[in-house]
Amino acid sequence: EDQVTQSPEALRLQEGESSSLNCSYTVSGLRGLFWYRQDPGKGPEFLFTLYSAGEEKEKERLKATLTKKESFLHITAPKPEDSATYLCAVQAGRLISGSRLTFGEGTQLTVNP
Amino acid sequence: NAGVTQTPKFQVLKTGQSMTLQCAQDMNHNSMYWYRQDPGMGLRLIYYSASEGTTDKGEVPNGYNVSRLNKREFSLRLESAAPSQTSVYFCASYRDSGASTEAFFGQGTRLTVV
């Protein structure tokens, strides 16, 4: 059974204080690892897909990395507008063949001015 | 470019009432999914449709039915609502091209069953 564990559950940072969120996973044959941002009352917003160990992707102050067992979402010099819940999900196998995404419970990030 | 559109955004039902949640995507994606999100439980898959004409159960299908009306639309029906179905429901669509996967969510339907 695919499993995704995110840590910490909640993280409070000061503006400009860089940190990382962790996503540990157990999956048979990783096809993709997804990161989403979710604001209160909104649907998850797609950030990145990572496909293989060693891959990195960046978007503004966010950088996602992937190893064989975990992914990190690094936040550099965060701003209050980065406050949100960050979700991680894994995909094993092709979607057309019935594979589905398994989500972690998320990390709630608060950035104080 | 609307992406994934869900209706309604909010709904209050009495126990035993029925309703259908609508979802439409304009990205020509093959796969569509229905999730529910509850505090402390994360996103749980209810039903999905890997391609037009097919539907399958996810983790928590009891009390729900789905219809993949065409490639664009995927509806979720509650035949006899129960308080345990109070939740936020999200529809998502995915395109898995083989080389990459795109996955996008709607804005959600907040359902309360009293």
Coordinates of C-alpha atoms in Angstrom, one line a residue:
Chain A
E1 CA 0.0 0.0 0.0
D2 CA 1.3 3.4 -1.0
Q3 CA 2.0 5.7 2.0
V4 CA 2.9 9.4 2.3
T5 CA 4.0 11.1 5.5
Q6 CA 4.5 14.8 5.7
S7 CA 6.4 16.6 8.4
P8 CA 6.1 18.8 10.3
E9 CA 2.3 19.1 10.6
A10 CA 2.7 22.8 11.2
L11 CA 5.5 25.2 10.8
R12 CA 5.7 28.8 11.9
L13 CA 8.4 31.0 10.4
Q14 CA 9.4 34.7 10.5
E15 CA 9.5 36.5 7.2
G16 CA 12.9 35.8 5.6
E17 CA 13.6 32.7 7.7
S18 CA 14.3 29.8 5.2
S19 CA 13.2 26.3 6.0
S20 CA 12.2 22.9 4.4
L21 CA 9.1 20.7 4.5
N22 CA 9.5 17.0 4.3
C23 CA 7.5 14.3 2.4
S24 CA 8.5 10.7 3.0
Y25 CA 6.9 8.1 0.8
T26 CA 6.6 4.4 0.3
V27 CA 5.4 3.3 -3.1
S28 CA 6.0 0.5 -5.5
G29 CA 7.5 2.1 -8.6
L30 CA 7.2 5.8 -8.2
R31 CA 5.9 7.4 -11.4
G32 CA 5.6 10.9 -10.0
L33 CA 5.6 13.0 -6.9
F34 CA 3.4 16.1 -6.7
W35 CA 3.5 19.2 -4.6
Y36 CA 0.4 21.4 -4.1
R37 CA -0.3 24.5 -2.3
Q38 CA -3.8 24.9 -0.7
D39 CA -5.2 28.2 0.7
P40 CA -8.1 28.2 3.1
G41 CA -11.4 27.6 1.3
K42 CA -9.7 26.9 -2.0
G43 CA -8.7 23.8 -4.0
P44 CA -5.1 22.5 -4.1
E45 CA -3.0 24.5 -6.6
F46 CA -0.5 22.5 -8.6
L47 CA 3.1 23.5 -7.9
F48 CA 5.5 20.7 -9.2
T49 CA 5.8 17.2 -10.4
L50 CA 9.1 15.3 -9.8
Y51 CA 9.7 12.1 -11.7
S52 CA 13.1 10.7 -10.6
A53 CA 15.6 10.8 -7.8
G54 CA 18.0 13.8 -8.1
E55 CA 15.4 15.9 -9.9
E56 CA 14.9 19.5 -8.8
K57 CA 12.3 22.1 -9.7
E58 CA 12.0 25.8 -8.8
K59 CA 9.3 28.4 -8.7
E60 CA 9.9 31.7 -7.2
R61 CA 10.9 31.1 -3.5
L62 CA 10.1 27.4 -3.7
K63 CA 12.4 24.6 -4.7
A64 CA 11.4 20.9 -4.7
T65 CA 13.9 18.0 -4.6
L66 CA 13.5 14.3 -4.8
T67 CA 15.4 11.3 -3.4
K68 CA 14.4 7.6 -3.5
K69 CA 12.6 7.9 -0.2
E70 CA 11.6 11.5 0.3
S71 CA 11.0 14.9 -1.2
F72 CA 11.8 18.3 0.3
L73 CA 10.1 21.6 -0.4
H74 CA 12.7 24.3 0.4
I75 CA 11.3 27.8 1.0
T76 CA 13.9 30.5 0.7
A77 CA 13.3 33.9 2.4
P78 CA 9.5 33.3 2.7
K79 CA 7.0 36.1 2.7
P80 CA 3.6 36.2 4.5
E81 CA 1.9 35.4 1.2
D82 CA 3.6 32.0 1.3
S83 CA 1.4 31.0 4.2
A84 CA -0.7 28.0 3.2
T85 CA -1.0 24.2 3.6
Y86 CA 1.5 22.4 1.4
L87 CA 0.4 18.9 0.2
C88 CA 2.5 16.1 -1.2
A89 CA 1.2 13.2 -3.3
V90 CA 2.7 10.2 -5.0
Q91 CA 1.6 8.3 -8.1
A92 CA 2.5 4.7 -8.9
G93 CA 1.8 3.5 -12.4
R94 CA 0.0 5.0 -15.3
L95 CA -3.3 6.8 -14.5
I96 CA -4.9 5.2 -17.6
S97 CA -4.3 1.8 -16.0
G98 CA -6.1 2.8 -12.8
S99 CA -3.3 4.2 -10.7
R100 CA -4.3 7.0 -8.4
L101 CA -2.6 9.7 -6.3
T102 CA -2.0 9.1 -2.6
F103 CA -1.9 12.3 -0.6
G104 CA -0.1 13.2 2.7
E105 CA -2.0 15.2 5.3
G106 CA -0.1 18.3 4.6
T107 CA 2.1 20.9 6.4
Q108 CA 0.4 24.1 7.5
L109 CA 2.9 26.9 7.0
T110 CA 2.5 30.3 8.6
V111 CA 4.9 33.1 7.8
N112 CA 4.8 36.0 10.2
P113 CA 5.8 39.5 9.0
Chain B
N1 CA -9.2 29.1 -19.5
A2 CA -11.5 27.9 -16.7
G3 CA -9.6 24.6 -15.8
V4 CA -11.8 22.5 -13.5
T5 CA -15.2 24.0 -12.5
Q6 CA -17.4 22.6 -9.7
T7 CA -20.9 23.5 -8.8
P8 CA -22.4 24.3 -6.4
K9 CA -19.8 25.9 -4.2
F10 CA -21.9 25.5 -1.0
Q11 CA -24.8 23.2 -0.1
V12 CA -26.8 22.4 3.0
L13 CA -28.8 19.1 2.9
K14 CA -31.1 17.4 5.3
T15 CA -30.4 13.8 6.2
G16 CA -31.9 11.6 3.5
Q17 CA -32.0 14.2 0.8
S18 CA -30.2 13.5 -2.5
M19 CA -28.1 15.8 -4.6
T20 CA -25.6 15.7 -7.5
L21 CA -22.2 17.6 -7.5
Q22 CA -21.2 18.6 -10.9
C23 CA -17.6 18.8 -12.3
A24 CA -16.4 19.9 -15.7
Q25 CA -12.9 20.4 -17.2
D26 CA -11.9 22.1 -20.4
M27 CA -8.3 20.8 -20.6
N28 CA -9.1 17.7 -22.6
H29 CA -7.9 15.5 -19.8
N30 CA -8.7 11.8 -19.8
S31 CA -8.8 11.1 -16.0
M32 CA -11.1 12.7 -13.5
Y33 CA -11.3 12.1 -9.8
W34 CA -13.6 12.9 -6.8
Y35 CA -12.0 13.5 -3.4
R36 CA -13.3 14.5 0.0
Q37 CA -11.2 16.4 2.5
D38 CA -11.9 16.3 6.2
P39 CA -9.8 17.8 9.1
G40 CA -7.1 15.4 10.1
M41 CA -7.9 13.0 7.3
G42 CA -6.3 14.6 4.3
L43 CA -7.7 14.0 0.8
R44 CA -9.4 10.7 0.3
L45 CA -10.4 9.3 -3.1
I46 CA -14.1 8.5 -3.5
Y47 CA -14.4 7.5 -7.1
Y48 CA -12.4 8.0 -10.3
S49 CA -12.6 7.7 -14.0
A50 CA -9.4 6.8 -15.7
S51 CA -10.9 7.4 -19.1
E52 CA -14.3 8.2 -20.7
G53 CA -16.6 5.4 -20.2
T54 CA -15.0 3.9 -17.2
T55 CA -15.4 4.5 -13.4
D56 CA -13.9 2.8 -10.4
K57 CA -14.1 2.9 -6.6
G58 CA -11.6 4.7 -4.5
E59 CA -10.9 4.5 -0.8
V60 CA -14.3 5.7 0.5
P61 CA -17.1 5.0 -2.1
N62 CA -19.9 4.0 0.2
G63 CA -22.9 6.2 -0.1
Y64 CA -21.8 7.7 -3.4
N65 CA -22.3 7.1 -7.1
V66 CA -20.7 8.7 -10.1
S67 CA -21.3 9.3 -13.8
R68 CA -18.8 10.1 -16.5
L69 CA -21.1 11.8 -18.8
N70 CA -18.5 12.6 -21.5
K71 CA -14.9 13.5 -21.6
R72 CA -15.5 16.9 -19.9
E73 CA -18.0 16.0 -17.2
F74 CA -17.8 13.8 -14.1
S75 CA -20.7 14.0 -11.6
L76 CA -20.9 12.7 -8.0
R77 CA -24.3 11.8 -6.6
L78 CA -25.3 11.3 -3.0
E79 CA -28.5 9.2 -3.0
S80 CA -29.4 9.6 0.7
A81 CA -27.2 12.1 2.5
A82 CA -25.9 11.4 6.0
P83 CA -24.2 13.7 8.5
S84 CA -21.0 11.7 8.0
Q85 CA -20.9 13.0 4.4
T86 CA -20.4 16.6 5.7
S87 CA -17.2 17.5 4.0
V88 CA -15.5 19.5 1.3
Y89 CA -15.5 17.8 -2.0
F90 CA -13.0 18.3 -4.7
C91 CA -13.0 17.3 -8.3
A92 CA -9.7 16.9 -10.1
S93 CA -8.6 16.1 -13.7
Y94 CA -5.3 14.6 -14.8
R95 CA -3.5 14.2 -18.0
D96 CA -0.9 11.4 -18.1
S97 CA 0.9 11.7 -21.4
G98 CA 3.5 9.1 -20.6
A99 CA 6.3 11.7 -20.3
S100 CA 4.6 13.9 -17.8
T101 CA 1.5 14.2 -15.6
E102 CA -0.6 17.3 -15.1
A103 CA -3.1 17.3 -12.3
F104 CA -5.5 20.2 -11.4
F105 CA -8.2 20.6 -8.9
G106 CA -11.5 22.6 -8.8
Q107 CA -12.3 25.1 -6.0
G108 CA -14.4 22.6 -4.0
T109 CA -18.0 22.1 -2.8
R110 CA -18.6 22.6 0.9
L111 CA -21.4 20.3 1.9
T112 CA -23.2 20.2 5.2
V113 CA -25.7 17.5 6.0
V114 CA -27.9 18.3 9.0

